[in-house]
Amino acid sequence: MDLLQISDGCQWRKYGQKMAKGNPCPRAYYRCTMAVGCPVRKQVQRCAEDRTILVTTYEGTHNHPLPPAAMAMASTTTAAASMLLSGSMSSADGIMNPNLLARAIIPCNSSMATLSASAPFPTVTLDLTHNPNPLQFQRPATPFQVPFLQGQPQNFGSGATPIAQAQALYNQSKFSGLQLSQEVGSSQLAAQASRPPLQSSQQPSPADTVSAAAAAITSNPNFTAVLAAAISSIIGGAHDANNNTNNNNSTSRTTISSFSGN
DNA sequence: CGGATTTGACCAGCGC
DNA sequence: GCGCTGGTCAAATCCG
């Protein structure tokens, strides 16, 4: 397969592939095979804008223990999320900035964003499950949207239309995390640790690691472009990919992996 | 030979 | 009500 080699610590079996409208690249569907009956699925799709980008959407919660690598990944990502939420990251302007991505979403519903450097490449995770808004369980439809990438960054948190906000809320229930990652090397991807089911607990430890990741990411102009392209891809191509089969307590995440050589 | 992947068909949900 | 799109299934094929 041409699919990603991002090993997230779990074993996945491909069970389908589809051409998504608006995206010349097919979307692949995987199931976790680490345990029989594990409900976790993931979708992998290349970004139409930049095919070096892989967008992976996780859905469901593992019903089995995860490898240590996965747990380690979780620790760093949650820690990074904690840091992000604390506002320790320097803000930056411009749509293309990953910090903005986090900042654009966080104010809306106490969502979470995560940066991680535990892998050979920095990872940004937006954890969107940690909001108590009841709407998130009531919105029946619309998929992931990132209004600020549609031209009006400010709207998301403050001036967004009710519909947009509702959609955002719903999306947060569907995408418990939005993970953005950029490969620094090209052959190191397999070393990436996995991301176990998101946990509400935030571990405030490896802030330094996270800072390093943030620095690496923000100082890398290529990443910003890649990120924007990936988000655009989500907006345009990931629609209602996660509409169903999700219960309120299910977990889904989106990982955007950039393979663009620096 | 067994397991994983590929690929086309089928089904369900949604929008028009 | 119809058509479109996305998601899943299952048979065929490939690889180790």
Short mmCIF file of C-alpha atoms (C1' of nucleotides) in Angstrom, two decimals:
data_model
loop_
_atom_site.label_atom_id
_atom_site.label_comp_id
_atom_site.label_asym_id
_atom_site.label_seq_id
_atom_site.Cartn_x
_atom_site.Cartn_y
_atom_site.Cartn_z
CA MET A 1 0.00 0.00 0.00
CA ASP A 2 1.02 3.48 -0.47
CA LEU A 3 -0.43 4.25 2.83
CA LEU A 4 1.27 5.77 5.67
CA GLN A 5 3.83 4.00 7.64
CA ILE A 6 2.90 5.88 10.69
CA SER A 7 2.85 3.14 13.19
CA ASP A 8 0.79 4.27 16.07
CA GLY A 9 1.52 1.24 18.09
CA CYS A 10 -1.48 -0.69 16.95
CA GLN A 11 -2.01 -3.20 14.24
CA TRP A 12 -4.37 -2.14 11.52
CA ARG A 13 -6.04 -4.10 8.83
CA LYS A 14 -7.30 -2.42 5.76
CA TYR A 15 -10.87 -3.21 4.94
CA GLY A 16 -11.75 -0.76 2.28
CA GLN A 17 -10.74 2.09 0.09
CA LYS A 18 -12.77 4.76 -1.52
CA MET A 19 -12.27 7.67 -3.79
CA ALA A 20 -13.43 10.73 -1.94
CA LYS A 21 -15.09 13.45 -3.86
CA GLY A 22 -12.99 16.51 -4.23
CA ASN A 23 -9.86 14.60 -3.55
CA PRO A 24 -7.99 12.71 -6.22
CA CYS A 25 -6.46 10.53 -3.61
CA PRO A 26 -8.36 7.54 -2.27
CA ARG A 27 -9.35 7.23 1.32
CA ALA A 28 -8.44 4.02 3.03
CA TYR A 29 -10.24 2.42 5.92
CA TYR A 30 -8.51 0.44 8.61
CA ARG A 31 -9.57 -1.49 11.65
CA CYS A 32 -7.57 -2.18 14.71
CA THR A 33 -6.61 -5.82 14.83
CA MET A 34 -4.71 -5.81 18.03
CA ALA A 35 -7.69 -7.33 19.74
CA VAL A 36 -10.70 -9.10 18.42
CA GLY A 37 -13.67 -6.87 18.59
CA CYS A 38 -11.72 -3.70 18.99
CA PRO A 39 -14.06 -1.05 17.62
CA VAL A 40 -11.36 1.39 16.66
CA ARG A 41 -11.20 2.36 13.05
CA LYS A 42 -9.14 4.84 11.20
CA GLN A 43 -9.34 6.53 7.88
CA VAL A 44 -6.30 7.57 5.99
CA GLN A 45 -6.35 10.00 3.15
CA ARG A 46 -3.84 12.11 1.38
CA CYS A 47 -4.43 15.77 1.16
CA ALA A 48 -5.61 16.91 -2.22
CA GLU A 49 -3.68 20.13 -1.94
CA ASP A 50 -0.45 18.60 -0.91
CA ARG A 51 -0.11 14.91 -1.36
CA THR A 52 2.76 14.78 0.97
CA ILE A 53 0.21 15.18 3.68
CA LEU A 54 -1.60 12.29 5.16
CA VAL A 55 -4.76 12.83 7.10
CA THR A 56 -5.61 10.08 9.50
CA THR A 57 -8.85 10.01 11.40
CA TYR A 58 -9.21 7.73 14.37
CA GLU A 59 -12.61 6.71 15.53
CA GLY A 60 -13.58 4.71 18.54
CA THR A 61 -11.83 3.62 21.67
CA HIS A 62 -9.50 0.71 22.02
CA ASN A 63 -10.87 -2.04 24.16
CA HIS A 64 -7.49 -3.51 24.83
CA PRO A 65 -4.23 -2.42 26.40
CA LEU A 66 -2.06 -0.27 24.27
CA PRO A 67 1.65 -0.70 23.74
CA PRO A 68 4.00 1.30 25.93
CA ALA A 69 4.93 3.41 22.97
CA ALA A 70 1.34 4.41 22.62
CA MET A 71 1.13 5.36 26.22
CA ALA A 72 4.23 7.43 25.97
CA MET A 73 2.77 9.25 23.07
CA ALA A 74 -0.33 9.95 25.02
CA SER A 75 1.63 11.43 27.84
CA THR A 76 3.46 13.84 25.66
CA THR A 77 0.46 14.89 23.73
CA THR A 78 -1.65 15.48 26.74
CA ALA A 79 1.14 17.35 28.36
CA ALA A 80 1.49 19.47 25.32
CA ALA A 81 -2.17 20.11 25.33
CA SER A 82 -1.90 21.30 28.84
CA MET A 83 0.80 23.68 27.86
CA LEU A 84 -1.15 25.00 24.97
CA LEU A 85 -4.15 25.59 27.09
CA SER A 86 -2.09 27.41 29.58
CA GLY A 87 -1.17 29.81 26.85
CA SER A 88 2.52 29.36 27.23
CA MET A 89 3.01 29.26 23.54
CA SER A 90 3.76 32.48 21.89
CA SER A 91 1.04 33.64 19.65
CA ALA A 92 1.66 34.26 16.06
CA ASP A 93 -0.40 35.81 13.42
CA GLY A 94 -1.43 34.60 10.09
CA ILE A 95 -3.69 31.84 9.04
CA MET A 96 -0.83 29.62 8.30
CA ASN A 97 0.34 29.43 11.82
CA PRO A 98 -0.30 26.28 13.77
CA ASN A 99 -0.51 28.24 16.94
CA LEU A 100 -3.37 30.06 15.46
CA LEU A 101 -5.00 26.82 14.69
CA ALA A 102 -4.92 25.88 18.29
CA ARG A 103 -5.89 29.30 19.43
CA ALA A 104 -8.71 29.52 17.01
CA ILE A 105 -10.36 26.47 18.33
CA ILE A 106 -9.55 26.56 21.97
CA PRO A 107 -11.46 29.70 22.81
CA CYS A 108 -14.59 28.26 21.41
CA ASN A 109 -15.11 25.37 23.70
CA SER A 110 -12.16 24.71 25.87
CA SER A 111 -10.94 22.29 23.34
CA MET A 112 -7.44 21.09 23.50
CA ALA A 113 -4.52 21.34 21.21
CA THR A 114 -1.39 19.40 21.57
CA LEU A 115 2.10 19.62 20.34
CA SER A 116 4.46 16.79 20.77
CA ALA A 117 8.05 16.14 19.98
CA SER A 118 8.20 12.65 21.30
CA ALA A 119 8.28 11.27 17.83
CA PRO A 120 11.03 11.85 15.31
CA PHE A 121 8.89 14.67 14.10
CA PRO A 122 6.82 17.20 15.88
CA THR A 123 3.20 16.54 16.34
CA VAL A 124 0.32 18.85 16.91
CA THR A 125 -2.79 17.45 18.44
CA LEU A 126 -6.00 19.28 18.86
CA ASP A 127 -8.02 17.48 21.41
CA LEU A 128 -11.59 18.42 20.88
CA THR A 129 -13.32 16.19 23.31
CA HIS A 130 -12.82 18.06 26.46
CA ASN A 131 -15.66 20.41 26.22
CA PRO A 132 -18.82 20.09 28.23
CA ASN A 133 -21.03 21.75 25.75
CA PRO A 134 -24.24 19.76 25.40
CA LEU A 135 -24.64 20.81 21.84
CA GLN A 136 -21.89 18.54 20.81
CA PHE A 137 -24.08 15.55 21.34
CA GLN A 138 -27.06 16.96 19.63
CA ARG A 139 -25.84 18.20 16.35
CA PRO A 140 -26.72 15.57 13.83
CA ALA A 141 -24.68 16.45 10.90
CA THR A 142 -22.00 18.68 9.74
CA PRO A 143 -18.45 17.61 9.63
CA PHE A 144 -15.27 19.21 10.57
CA GLN A 145 -14.85 22.83 9.73
CA VAL A 146 -12.15 25.27 10.43
CA PRO A 147 -13.64 28.66 9.73
CA PHE A 148 -10.44 30.54 10.14
CA LEU A 149 -9.08 28.77 7.18
CA GLN A 150 -12.00 29.93 5.25
CA GLY A 151 -10.86 33.41 5.53
CA GLN A 152 -12.06 34.66 8.85
CA PRO A 153 -9.96 33.45 11.69
CA GLN A 154 -11.61 35.58 14.26
CA ASN A 155 -15.02 34.28 13.62
CA PHE A 156 -14.54 30.96 15.12
CA GLY A 157 -14.39 31.95 18.69
CA SER A 158 -16.35 35.11 18.72
CA GLY A 159 -18.20 36.24 15.70
CA ALA A 160 -18.98 32.97 14.06
CA THR A 161 -22.44 32.38 12.88
CA PRO A 162 -24.60 30.19 15.06
CA ILE A 163 -24.55 27.53 12.46
CA ALA A 164 -20.82 27.58 12.19
CA GLN A 165 -20.47 27.39 15.90
CA ALA A 166 -22.95 24.61 16.19
CA GLN A 167 -21.12 22.74 13.55
CA ALA A 168 -17.92 23.32 15.34
CA LEU A 169 -19.37 22.01 18.52
CA TYR A 170 -20.61 18.96 16.84
CA ASN A 171 -17.33 18.43 15.19
CA GLN A 172 -15.63 18.53 18.46
CA SER A 173 -17.66 15.64 19.57
CA LYS A 174 -16.63 13.73 16.56
CA PHE A 175 -13.03 14.62 16.49
CA SER A 176 -11.77 14.19 19.92
CA GLY A 177 -8.45 15.26 18.64
CA LEU A 178 -6.93 16.80 15.63
CA GLN A 179 -3.44 15.73 15.35
CA LEU A 180 -1.00 17.33 13.07
CA SER A 181 2.34 15.92 12.58
CA GLN A 182 5.26 16.60 10.37
CA GLU A 183 7.87 14.18 9.50
CA VAL A 184 11.33 15.58 9.86
CA GLY A 185 13.11 12.74 8.25
CA SER A 186 11.48 10.42 5.83
CA SER A 187 12.20 6.99 7.08
CA GLN A 188 11.57 7.54 10.70
CA LEU A 189 7.87 7.47 10.62
CA ALA A 190 7.58 3.91 11.68
CA ALA A 191 9.08 4.91 14.95
CA GLN A 192 6.22 7.09 15.83
CA ALA A 193 4.52 6.07 18.96
CA SER A 194 0.86 5.57 18.97
CA ARG A 195 -1.86 7.61 20.49
CA PRO A 196 -4.00 5.67 22.85
CA PRO A 197 -7.52 6.71 23.58
CA LEU A 198 -7.60 10.20 24.72
CA GLN A 199 -7.79 10.77 28.36
CA SER A 200 -9.15 13.71 30.13
CA SER A 201 -6.35 13.84 32.56
CA GLN A 202 -3.63 16.21 31.64
CA GLN A 203 -0.10 15.51 32.59
CA PRO A 204 1.81 18.70 33.01
CA SER A 205 5.29 17.32 32.86
CA PRO A 206 7.30 17.35 29.62
CA ALA A 207 6.75 20.97 28.86
CA ASP A 208 10.25 21.31 27.58
CA THR A 209 9.72 18.65 25.05
CA VAL A 210 6.59 20.30 23.97
CA SER A 211 8.22 23.64 23.72
CA ALA A 212 10.83 22.13 21.54
CA ALA A 213 8.17 20.72 19.36
CA ALA A 214 6.39 24.01 19.20
CA ALA A 215 9.56 25.76 18.30
CA ALA A 216 10.38 23.25 15.67
CA ILE A 217 6.99 23.51 14.16
CA THR A 218 6.56 27.21 14.28
CA SER A 219 10.00 27.82 12.93
CA ASN A 220 9.31 25.61 10.03
CA PRO A 221 7.48 27.53 7.34
CA ASN A 222 6.93 24.41 5.42
CA PHE A 223 4.88 22.98 8.17
CA THR A 224 2.54 25.88 8.20
CA ALA A 225 1.81 25.50 4.56
CA VAL A 226 1.36 21.83 4.96
CA LEU A 227 -0.88 22.35 7.88
CA ALA A 228 -3.09 24.74 6.05
CA ALA A 229 -3.32 22.40 3.14
CA ALA A 230 -4.21 19.57 5.40
CA ILE A 231 -6.91 21.50 7.13
CA SER A 232 -8.29 22.54 3.82
CA SER A 233 -8.33 18.95 2.88
CA ILE A 234 -10.33 18.10 5.94
CA ILE A 235 -12.77 20.81 5.25
CA GLY A 236 -13.23 19.82 1.72
CA GLY A 237 -12.93 16.11 1.84
CA ALA A 238 -13.61 14.69 5.24
CA HIS A 239 -17.22 15.58 5.34
CA ASP A 240 -19.49 13.27 7.20
CA ALA A 241 -16.82 10.73 7.27
CA ASN A 242 -17.53 10.28 10.92
CA ASN A 243 -21.17 10.83 11.15
CA ASN A 244 -22.28 7.61 12.52
CA THR A 245 -21.31 4.75 14.72
CA ASN A 246 -20.08 7.18 17.25
CA ASN A 247 -21.48 7.19 20.69
CA ASN A 248 -21.07 10.01 23.05
CA ASN A 249 -18.13 8.40 24.65
CA SER A 250 -16.41 7.33 21.56
CA THR A 251 -13.12 8.77 20.63
CA SER A 252 -11.95 9.96 17.31
CA ARG A 253 -8.91 11.81 16.28
CA THR A 254 -7.46 13.21 13.16
CA THR A 255 -3.84 13.03 12.39
CA ILE A 256 -2.29 15.03 9.68
CA SER A 257 1.07 13.81 8.68
CA SER A 258 3.26 15.76 6.41
CA PHE A 259 5.80 14.03 4.33
CA SER A 260 7.10 17.07 2.65
CA GLY A 261 10.81 17.02 2.64
CA ASN A 262 12.33 20.00 4.31
"C1'" DC B 1 -0.62 -22.07 3.51
"C1'" DG B 2 -2.11 -18.24 6.13
"C1'" DG B 3 -2.69 -13.62 6.58
"C1'" DA B 4 -3.02 -9.16 4.59
"C1'" DT B 5 -4.33 -6.25 0.75
"C1'" DT B 6 -6.96 -5.00 -3.25
"C1'" DT B 7 -11.02 -3.97 -5.48
"C1'" DG B 8 -15.71 -4.02 -6.94
"C1'" DA B 9 -20.40 -4.37 -5.16
"C1'" DC B 10 -23.82 -3.33 -1.91
"C1'" DC B 11 -26.13 -0.54 1.54
"C1'" DA B 12 -27.37 3.52 4.16
"C1'" DG B 13 -27.70 8.42 4.90
"C1'" DC B 14 -28.16 13.01 3.06
"C1'" DG B 15 -29.11 16.67 -0.09
"C1'" DC B 16 -31.57 18.32 -3.93
"C1'" DG C 1 -38.27 10.30 -4.83
"C1'" DC C 2 -33.83 10.17 -6.92
"C1'" DG C 3 -29.16 10.58 -7.19
"C1'" DC C 4 -24.80 11.09 -4.91
"C1'" DT C 5 -21.44 10.06 -1.59
"C1'" DG C 6 -19.42 7.63 2.03
"C1'" DG C 7 -18.72 3.32 4.57
"C1'" DT C 8 -18.55 -1.66 4.81
"C1'" DC C 9 -18.45 -6.30 3.05
"C1'" DA C 10 -16.57 -10.04 0.73
"C1'" DA C 11 -14.26 -12.51 -2.96
"C1'" DA C 12 -10.01 -12.53 -5.41
"C1'" DT C 13 -5.24 -11.78 -5.33
"C1'" DC C 14 -0.66 -11.12 -3.48
"C1'" DC C 15 3.10 -11.72 -0.32
"C1'" DG C 16 5.78 -13.77 3.35
#
